């Protein structure tokens, strides 16, 4: 029996929840030939949405589509490696002609990219050290995209990563190439809204005003819960509306978390008994137990002030006015200035996140499971 709540890999069509309006809007932006900046909170569903857009008939038939996640990269060398590997992997199944055309454009990597001399099979053996001149290889990659036999869409996920590269001119360099291209659209995606929006919205930055901006919100409760009920029924089990509602509310509809809990509850359920609220809570406890060791490790690496601040915010759920006397006193914290400093480092480490409601910053623990785990254990 297939568990209809996918928590890994690319979600196949019948198990993909909603995003109808978002998909339509993104397809329309692409058809109007604009680049896209796609942001959302972590684990809201950006990556899945990009793949879903790629599967739409209008996109699938008319474009070559590429996707690369540059989160692990810390230099232009690595970015170039990731981009070329993605193009290579996409072209291998398309046959020799397509691949050969790419190989003939990427001259700077001749020797590490091509066919295995013994087996004759396509092989990709580029090492970071083989990329002697990343700017040149990048130019060749963009040259290929410009000349490919179909228009291209290239999604670069976690794009904010380029601001951490040691090379100083990466933003300007990329912008210059991209501006000149007619055959390739880019989807820049990422969860660090703050960094991304300042990259794309400051007049002084190279990417200023170069994209249509799209912020992905949660799926509505009505749509999500009826999806959950329908999927469960189709898969031969059942779920009470109250339980679906609880799964949504526990995480304010935050996709990955809701899906994970539904996945686990479904895995434990038997066809004879509908999953109820109790089963949802059990599924949550189970996830917290499984992750206990790794959450302990996270806490273990924090200093006292970071820890007390993280715990205070976890207990609040959503915390505003964190440097106020009232907040410091309520949670017996060291001082307002130590909270401020701890928050800066916790944000950098992506343990905290915030929403700006216009007036003030509202902080919460970025990983909602970690938030629950802290509340349970501290
Ligand atoms: N439309 C959807 N239908 C069903 N499940 C979804 C959908 N969108 C997201 N999910 C669930 O949420 C998980 C996270 O989605 P995804 O990886 O796309 O998020 P993300 O915003 O790219 O996360 P990150 O910030 O970590 O890169 C998926 O593995 C899946 O379990
Ligand atoms: Mg992602």
CSV table of C-alpha atoms and ligand atoms in Angstrom, one decimal:
chain,number,residue,atom,x,y,z
A,1,UNK,CA,0.0,0.0,0.0
A,2,UNK,CA,1.5,3.3,-1.1
A,3,UNK,CA,1.7,5.9,1.6
A,4,UNK,CA,0.1,8.9,-0.1
A,5,UNK,CA,2.0,11.5,2.0
A,6,UNK,CA,5.4,11.7,0.4
A,7,UNK,CA,8.2,13.1,2.6
A,8,UNK,CA,11.2,12.4,0.3
A,9,UNK,CA,11.9,12.7,-3.4
A,10,UNK,CA,9.9,14.4,-6.1
A,11,UNK,CA,6.2,14.0,-5.4
A,12,UNK,CA,4.3,12.3,-8.3
A,13,UNK,CA,1.2,14.1,-9.6
A,14,UNK,CA,-1.6,12.4,-7.8
A,15,UNK,CA,0.1,12.9,-4.5
A,16,UNK,CA,0.9,16.6,-5.0
A,17,UNK,CA,-1.3,18.9,-3.0
A,18,UNK,CA,-2.9,21.9,-4.5
A,19,UNK,CA,-0.6,24.8,-5.6
A,20,UNK,CA,-2.9,25.2,-8.6
A,21,UNK,CA,-2.9,29.0,-8.5
A,22,UNK,CA,0.8,29.3,-7.8
A,23,UNK,CA,1.6,26.8,-10.7
A,24,UNK,CA,-0.5,28.8,-13.1
A,25,UNK,CA,1.0,32.1,-12.1
A,26,UNK,CA,4.6,30.7,-12.4
A,27,UNK,CA,3.8,29.2,-15.9
A,28,UNK,CA,2.4,32.5,-17.0
A,29,UNK,CA,5.5,34.5,-15.8
A,30,UNK,CA,7.7,32.0,-17.7
A,31,UNK,CA,5.6,32.4,-20.9
A,32,UNK,CA,6.0,36.1,-20.5
A,33,UNK,CA,9.7,35.6,-20.5
A,34,UNK,CA,10.5,36.9,-17.1
A,35,UNK,CA,13.0,35.6,-14.6
A,36,UNK,CA,11.6,34.6,-11.2
A,37,UNK,CA,12.6,35.1,-7.6
A,38,UNK,CA,10.8,32.4,-5.6
A,39,UNK,CA,11.0,32.7,-1.8
A,40,UNK,CA,9.3,31.0,1.2
A,41,UNK,CA,9.9,29.9,4.7
A,42,UNK,CA,12.1,26.8,4.8
A,43,UNK,CA,10.2,23.6,4.0
A,44,UNK,CA,7.1,25.3,2.7
A,45,UNK,CA,7.4,23.6,-0.7
A,46,UNK,CA,9.5,25.7,-3.1
A,47,UNK,CA,11.5,22.8,-4.5
A,48,UNK,CA,8.5,20.6,-5.1
A,49,UNK,CA,6.7,23.5,-6.7
A,50,UNK,CA,9.5,24.1,-9.2
A,51,UNK,CA,9.4,20.4,-10.2
A,52,UNK,CA,5.7,20.6,-10.5
A,53,UNK,CA,5.9,23.6,-12.8
A,54,UNK,CA,8.4,21.7,-14.9
A,55,UNK,CA,5.9,18.9,-15.3
A,56,UNK,CA,3.2,21.2,-16.7
A,57,UNK,CA,2.5,20.3,-20.4
A,58,UNK,CA,3.2,23.9,-21.6
A,59,UNK,CA,6.6,23.8,-20.0
A,60,UNK,CA,7.5,20.2,-20.5
A,61,UNK,CA,7.0,20.3,-24.3
A,62,UNK,CA,8.6,23.6,-25.0
A,63,UNK,CA,11.6,24.0,-22.6
A,64,UNK,CA,14.7,22.2,-21.5
A,65,UNK,CA,14.5,22.4,-17.7
A,66,UNK,CA,17.3,22.3,-15.2
A,67,UNK,CA,17.4,22.5,-11.4
A,68,UNK,CA,20.3,22.8,-9.1
A,69,UNK,CA,20.5,23.3,-5.4
A,70,UNK,CA,23.7,25.3,-4.5
A,71,UNK,CA,23.3,25.1,-0.7
A,72,UNK,CA,26.4,23.0,-0.3
A,73,UNK,CA,28.6,25.3,-2.4
A,74,UNK,CA,31.0,27.8,-1.0
A,75,UNK,CA,32.8,29.0,-4.1
A,76,UNK,CA,32.3,29.8,-7.7
A,77,UNK,CA,34.3,26.7,-8.6
A,78,UNK,CA,31.7,24.5,-6.9
A,79,UNK,CA,28.8,26.4,-8.5
A,80,UNK,CA,30.3,25.9,-11.9
A,81,UNK,CA,30.7,22.2,-11.1
A,82,UNK,CA,27.1,21.9,-10.0
A,83,UNK,CA,25.7,23.7,-13.0
A,84,UNK,CA,27.7,21.6,-15.5
A,85,UNK,CA,26.8,18.3,-13.7
A,86,UNK,CA,23.1,19.2,-13.9
A,87,UNK,CA,23.2,20.0,-17.6
A,88,UNK,CA,25.3,16.8,-18.3
A,89,UNK,CA,22.9,14.6,-16.3
A,90,UNK,CA,19.9,16.0,-18.1
A,91,UNK,CA,21.4,15.5,-21.5
A,92,UNK,CA,22.7,11.9,-21.1
A,93,UNK,CA,19.2,10.4,-21.5
A,94,UNK,CA,18.5,12.6,-24.5
A,95,UNK,CA,21.2,10.9,-26.6
A,96,UNK,CA,24.6,11.4,-28.1
A,97,UNK,CA,23.7,14.4,-30.4
A,98,UNK,CA,22.4,16.5,-27.5
A,99,UNK,CA,25.3,15.6,-25.3
A,100,UNK,CA,27.9,16.1,-27.9
A,101,UNK,CA,26.7,19.6,-28.6
A,102,UNK,CA,27.1,20.4,-24.9
A,103,UNK,CA,30.6,18.8,-24.8
A,104,UNK,CA,31.7,20.9,-27.8
A,105,UNK,CA,30.7,24.1,-26.0
A,106,UNK,CA,32.4,23.3,-22.7
A,107,UNK,CA,36.0,23.4,-24.0
A,108,UNK,CA,37.6,24.3,-20.7
A,109,UNK,CA,36.6,20.9,-19.2
A,110,UNK,CA,37.6,18.7,-22.2
A,111,UNK,CA,39.1,15.6,-20.8
A,112,UNK,CA,37.1,15.4,-17.6
A,113,UNK,CA,33.7,15.4,-19.3
A,114,UNK,CA,32.7,13.2,-22.1
A,115,UNK,CA,32.9,9.5,-22.8
A,116,UNK,CA,34.8,6.8,-20.9
A,117,UNK,CA,37.7,5.8,-23.3
A,118,UNK,CA,37.3,2.1,-22.3
A,119,UNK,CA,33.5,1.6,-22.1
A,120,UNK,CA,32.4,4.4,-24.4
A,121,UNK,CA,29.8,5.3,-21.9
A,122,UNK,CA,29.1,9.0,-21.0
A,123,UNK,CA,31.2,9.9,-18.0
A,124,UNK,CA,31.4,13.0,-15.8
A,125,UNK,CA,34.7,13.1,-13.9
A,126,UNK,CA,35.2,16.8,-13.2
A,127,UNK,CA,37.1,17.5,-10.0
A,128,UNK,CA,37.1,20.9,-8.4
A,129,UNK,CA,40.8,21.1,-9.3
A,130,UNK,CA,40.0,20.7,-13.0
A,131,UNK,CA,38.1,24.0,-13.0
A,132,UNK,CA,41.1,26.3,-13.4
A,133,UNK,CA,39.1,29.3,-14.7
A,134,UNK,CA,35.6,29.2,-13.3
A,135,UNK,CA,34.6,32.4,-15.0
A,136,UNK,CA,35.6,30.9,-18.4
A,137,UNK,CA,33.6,27.7,-17.7
A,138,UNK,CA,30.7,29.7,-16.5
A,139,UNK,CA,30.8,31.7,-19.8
A,140,UNK,CA,30.8,28.4,-21.7
A,141,UNK,CA,27.8,27.1,-19.7
A,142,UNK,CA,25.8,30.2,-20.4
A,143,UNK,CA,27.0,30.0,-24.0
A,144,UNK,CA,25.5,26.5,-24.2
A,145,UNK,CA,22.2,27.5,-22.7
A,146,UNK,CA,22.0,30.3,-25.2
A,147,UNK,CA,22.5,28.0,-28.2
A,148,UNK,CA,20.5,25.0,-27.0
A,149,UNK,CA,17.9,23.8,-29.5
A,150,UNK,CA,15.0,24.7,-27.1
A,151,UNK,CA,14.5,27.5,-24.7
A,152,UNK,CA,15.8,26.7,-21.2
A,153,UNK,CA,14.7,27.2,-17.7
A,154,UNK,CA,17.4,27.0,-15.0
A,155,UNK,CA,16.3,27.0,-11.4
A,156,UNK,CA,19.1,27.8,-8.9
A,157,UNK,CA,17.9,26.9,-5.5
A,158,UNK,CA,19.3,28.5,-2.3
A,159,UNK,CA,20.7,31.2,-4.5
A,160,UNK,CA,21.6,33.4,-1.5
A,161,UNK,CA,24.5,31.1,-1.1
A,162,UNK,CA,26.5,33.1,-3.7
A,163,UNK,CA,26.7,36.0,-1.3
A,164,UNK,CA,29.0,33.8,0.8
A,165,UNK,CA,31.5,33.0,-2.0
A,166,UNK,CA,34.9,34.4,-1.5
A,167,UNK,CA,35.0,35.7,-5.0
A,168,UNK,CA,33.9,39.3,-4.8
A,169,UNK,CA,32.2,39.9,-8.2
A,170,UNK,CA,29.9,36.9,-8.5
A,171,UNK,CA,26.7,38.8,-8.4
A,172,UNK,CA,27.8,41.3,-11.0
A,173,UNK,CA,29.3,38.5,-13.1
A,174,UNK,CA,26.1,36.4,-13.2
A,175,UNK,CA,23.9,39.4,-13.8
A,176,UNK,CA,26.0,40.5,-16.8
A,177,UNK,CA,25.7,37.1,-18.4
A,178,UNK,CA,22.0,36.7,-17.6
A,179,UNK,CA,21.1,40.1,-18.9
A,180,UNK,CA,22.5,39.2,-22.3
A,181,UNK,CA,20.7,35.9,-22.6
A,182,UNK,CA,17.6,35.4,-24.8
A,183,UNK,CA,17.2,31.7,-24.6
A,184,UNK,CA,17.2,31.0,-20.9
A,185,UNK,CA,15.0,32.0,-18.0
A,186,UNK,CA,16.2,31.7,-14.4
A,187,UNK,CA,14.3,30.8,-11.3
A,188,UNK,CA,16.2,32.0,-8.3
A,189,UNK,CA,14.9,30.4,-5.2
A,190,UNK,CA,15.7,30.3,-1.5
A,191,UNK,CA,14.4,30.6,2.0
A,192,UNK,CA,16.6,33.4,3.2
A,193,UNK,CA,14.1,36.0,2.2
A,194,UNK,CA,16.0,38.8,4.0
A,195,UNK,CA,19.2,38.2,2.0
A,196,UNK,CA,17.4,37.5,-1.3
A,197,UNK,CA,15.2,40.5,-1.2
A,198,UNK,CA,18.0,42.8,-0.4
A,199,UNK,CA,19.9,41.3,-3.4
A,200,UNK,CA,17.0,41.9,-5.7
A,201,UNK,CA,15.5,45.1,-4.3
A,202,UNK,CA,18.4,47.4,-3.5
A,203,UNK,CA,19.1,49.8,-6.3
A,204,UNK,CA,22.8,49.4,-5.8
A,205,UNK,CA,22.9,45.7,-6.3
A,206,UNK,CA,23.4,44.0,-9.7
A,207,UNK,CA,20.2,42.0,-9.6
A,208,UNK,CA,18.0,45.0,-8.8
A,209,UNK,CA,14.7,44.8,-10.5
A,210,UNK,CA,15.6,41.8,-12.7
A,211,UNK,CA,12.9,39.4,-11.7
A,212,UNK,CA,9.2,38.9,-10.9
A,213,UNK,CA,9.0,38.1,-7.2
A,214,UNK,CA,6.9,35.4,-5.8
A,215,UNK,CA,6.5,34.5,-2.2
A,216,UNK,CA,5.1,31.1,-1.4
A,217,UNK,CA,2.6,30.9,1.5
A,218,UNK,CA,1.1,28.0,3.3
A,219,UNK,CA,-1.7,25.9,1.6
A,220,UNK,CA,-5.1,26.9,2.9
A,221,UNK,CA,-6.5,24.8,5.7
A,222,UNK,CA,-9.7,23.9,3.8
A,223,UNK,CA,-7.7,22.6,0.7
A,224,UNK,CA,-5.1,20.8,2.7
A,225,UNK,CA,-7.4,19.0,5.1
A,226,UNK,CA,-9.8,17.9,2.3
A,227,UNK,CA,-6.7,16.7,0.3
A,228,UNK,CA,-5.6,14.7,3.4
A,229,UNK,CA,-9.0,13.1,3.9
A,230,UNK,CA,-9.3,12.2,0.2
A,231,UNK,CA,-5.8,10.7,-0.1
A,232,UNK,CA,-6.3,8.6,3.0
A,233,UNK,CA,-9.6,7.3,1.7
A,234,UNK,CA,-8.2,6.5,-1.7
A,235,UNK,CA,-5.4,4.6,-0.1
A,236,UNK,CA,-7.9,2.4,1.8
A,237,UNK,CA,-7.7,3.9,5.3
A,238,UNK,CA,-9.6,6.7,7.0
A,239,UNK,CA,-8.9,9.9,8.9
A,240,UNK,CA,-11.4,11.9,11.0
A,241,UNK,CA,-11.8,15.6,10.0
A,242,UNK,CA,-10.8,16.6,13.5
A,243,UNK,CA,-7.5,14.7,13.1
A,244,UNK,CA,-6.8,16.3,9.8
A,245,UNK,CA,-7.6,19.7,11.3
A,246,UNK,CA,-5.2,19.0,14.2
A,247,UNK,CA,-2.4,17.9,11.9
A,248,UNK,CA,-2.7,21.2,10.1
A,249,UNK,CA,-3.0,23.4,13.2
A,250,UNK,CA,-0.1,21.9,15.1
A,251,UNK,CA,2.2,23.3,12.5
A,252,UNK,CA,0.1,26.2,11.2
A,253,UNK,CA,-0.2,24.4,7.8
A,254,UNK,CA,3.6,24.4,7.4
A,255,UNK,CA,3.8,21.8,4.6
A,256,UNK,CA,6.8,19.6,5.5
A,257,UNK,CA,5.7,19.2,9.1
A,258,UNK,CA,2.0,18.5,8.4
A,259,UNK,CA,3.0,16.1,5.7
A,260,UNK,CA,5.4,14.3,7.9
A,261,UNK,CA,2.9,13.7,10.7
A,262,UNK,CA,0.3,12.5,8.2
A,263,UNK,CA,2.9,10.2,6.7
A,264,UNK,CA,3.7,8.6,10.0
A,265,UNK,CA,0.1,8.4,11.2
A,266,UNK,CA,-0.8,6.8,8.0
A,267,UNK,CA,2.0,4.3,8.3
A,268,UNK,CA,0.8,3.3,11.8
A,269,UNK,CA,-2.9,3.1,10.9
A,270,UNK,CA,-5.0,0.1,10.3
A,271,UNK,CA,-7.9,0.1,7.8
A,272,UNK,CA,-10.5,-0.9,10.5
A,273,UNK,CA,-10.0,2.2,12.6
A,274,UNK,CA,-10.1,5.8,11.5
A,275,UNK,CA,-7.0,7.8,12.5
A,276,UNK,CA,-8.1,10.3,15.2
A,277,UNK,CA,-6.5,13.2,17.1
A,278,UNK,CA,-4.8,10.7,19.5
A,279,UNK,CA,-3.1,9.1,16.5
A,280,UNK,CA,-1.8,12.4,15.3
A,281,UNK,CA,-0.3,13.3,18.7
A,282,UNK,CA,1.3,9.8,18.8
A,283,UNK,CA,2.8,10.4,15.4
A,284,UNK,CA,4.3,13.6,16.6
A,285,UNK,CA,5.8,12.0,19.7
A,286,UNK,CA,7.2,9.3,17.6
A,287,UNK,CA,9.0,11.9,15.4
A,288,UNK,CA,10.3,13.7,18.4
A,289,UNK,CA,11.7,10.5,19.8
A,290,UNK,CA,13.4,9.6,16.6
A,291,UNK,CA,15.1,12.9,16.4
A,292,UNK,CA,15.9,13.2,20.1
A,293,UNK,CA,19.6,12.3,19.6
A,294,UNK,CA,20.1,14.9,16.8
A,295,UNK,CA,18.2,17.6,18.7
A,296,UNK,CA,20.3,16.9,21.8
A,297,UNK,CA,23.4,17.4,19.6
A,298,UNK,CA,22.1,20.7,18.4
A,299,UNK,CA,21.5,21.9,22.0
A,300,UNK,CA,24.9,20.5,23.0
A,301,UNK,CA,26.6,22.9,20.6
A,302,UNK,CA,25.0,26.0,22.0
A,303,UNK,CA,26.4,28.2,24.7
A,304,UNK,CA,24.3,29.0,27.8
A,305,UNK,CA,23.0,32.3,26.5
A,306,UNK,CA,22.0,30.9,23.1
A,307,UNK,CA,20.3,28.0,24.8
A,308,UNK,CA,18.3,30.1,27.3
A,309,UNK,CA,17.2,32.4,24.4
A,310,UNK,CA,16.2,29.5,22.2
A,311,UNK,CA,14.3,27.8,25.0
A,312,UNK,CA,12.4,31.0,25.8
A,313,UNK,CA,11.4,31.5,22.2
A,314,UNK,CA,10.4,27.8,21.9
A,315,UNK,CA,8.2,28.2,25.0
A,316,UNK,CA,6.5,31.3,23.6
A,317,UNK,CA,5.9,29.6,20.2
A,318,UNK,CA,5.9,33.0,18.6
A,319,UNK,CA,7.9,35.6,20.4
A,320,UNK,CA,7.9,39.4,19.9
A,321,UNK,CA,9.4,42.1,22.0
A,322,UNK,CA,12.3,39.7,22.9
A,323,UNK,CA,14.6,42.4,24.2
A,324,UNK,CA,11.9,44.0,26.4
A,325,UNK,CA,12.2,44.0,30.2
A,326,UNK,CA,9.0,41.9,30.4
A,327,UNK,CA,10.3,39.2,28.2
A,328,UNK,CA,13.8,39.1,29.8
A,329,UNK,CA,12.2,38.9,33.2
A,330,UNK,CA,9.5,36.4,32.3
A,331,UNK,CA,12.1,33.9,31.1
A,332,UNK,CA,14.8,34.8,33.6
A,333,UNK,CA,17.2,35.6,30.9
A,334,UNK,CA,20.6,37.2,31.5
A,335,UNK,CA,20.1,40.6,29.9
A,336,UNK,CA,18.5,42.3,26.9
A,337,UNK,CA,21.9,42.7,25.2
A,338,UNK,CA,22.8,39.0,25.6
A,339,UNK,CA,19.4,38.1,24.1
A,340,UNK,CA,20.1,40.3,21.2
A,341,UNK,CA,23.5,38.8,20.6
A,342,UNK,CA,22.2,35.2,21.0
A,343,UNK,CA,19.5,35.9,18.5
A,344,UNK,CA,21.9,37.1,15.9
A,345,UNK,CA,23.9,34.0,16.1
A,346,UNK,CA,20.9,31.7,16.2
A,347,UNK,CA,19.6,33.3,13.1
A,348,UNK,CA,22.9,32.8,11.4
A,349,UNK,CA,22.8,29.2,12.4
A,350,UNK,CA,19.2,28.9,11.0
A,351,UNK,CA,17.9,27.7,14.3
A,352,UNK,CA,15.6,30.7,14.5
A,353,UNK,CA,13.5,32.4,11.9
A,354,UNK,CA,11.4,35.5,12.0
A,355,UNK,CA,8.5,37.2,10.4
A,356,UNK,CA,8.3,40.9,10.2
A,357,UNK,CA,4.7,42.1,10.8
A,358,UNK,CA,5.6,45.6,9.8
A,359,UNK,CA,6.1,46.9,13.3
A,360,UNK,CA,8.2,44.3,15.0
A,361,UNK,CA,10.0,41.1,14.5
A,362,UNK,CA,8.3,37.9,15.6
A,363,UNK,CA,10.7,35.1,16.2
A,364,UNK,CA,10.1,31.3,16.3
A,365,UNK,CA,12.2,28.1,16.2
A,366,UNK,CA,12.9,27.4,12.6
A,367,UNK,CA,12.4,23.7,12.8
A,368,UNK,CA,8.9,23.2,14.2
A,369,UNK,CA,9.8,19.7,15.5
A,370,UNK,CA,12.7,21.1,17.4
A,371,UNK,CA,10.4,23.7,18.9
A,372,UNK,CA,8.1,20.9,20.2
A,373,UNK,CA,11.0,18.9,21.4
A,374,UNK,CA,12.4,21.8,23.4
A,375,UNK,CA,9.0,22.5,24.9
A,376,UNK,CA,8.7,18.9,26.0
A,377,UNK,CA,12.3,18.6,27.4
A,378,UNK,CA,13.1,22.0,29.0
B,1,LIG,N1,2.4,20.6,-2.9
B,1,LIG,C1,2.8,19.6,-2.0
B,1,LIG,N2,2.1,18.4,-1.9
B,1,LIG,C2,2.5,17.5,-1.0
B,1,LIG,N3,3.6,17.6,-0.2
B,1,LIG,C3,4.3,18.7,-0.3
B,1,LIG,C4,4.0,19.8,-1.2
B,1,LIG,N4,4.9,20.8,-1.0
B,1,LIG,C5,5.7,20.4,-0.1
B,1,LIG,N5,5.4,19.1,0.4
B,1,LIG,C6,6.0,18.4,1.5
B,1,LIG,O1,7.0,19.2,2.1
B,1,LIG,C7,8.3,18.7,1.9
B,1,LIG,C8,9.2,19.9,1.7
B,1,LIG,O2,9.0,20.5,0.4
B,1,LIG,P1,10.2,21.2,-0.4
B,1,LIG,O3,11.4,20.4,-0.3
B,1,LIG,O4,9.7,21.5,-1.7
B,1,LIG,O5,10.3,22.5,0.5
B,1,LIG,P2,11.3,23.7,0.3
B,1,LIG,O6,10.6,25.0,0.6
B,1,LIG,O7,12.1,23.6,-0.9
B,1,LIG,O8,12.3,23.4,1.6
B,1,LIG,P3,13.8,23.9,1.9
B,1,LIG,O9,13.7,25.2,2.4
B,1,LIG,O10,14.3,22.9,2.9
B,1,LIG,O11,14.6,23.8,0.6
B,1,LIG,C9,8.2,17.7,0.8
B,1,LIG,O12,9.2,16.7,0.9
B,1,LIG,C10,6.8,17.2,1.0
B,1,LIG,O13,6.8,16.2,2.0
B,2,LIG,MG1,14.2,23.4,-1.3
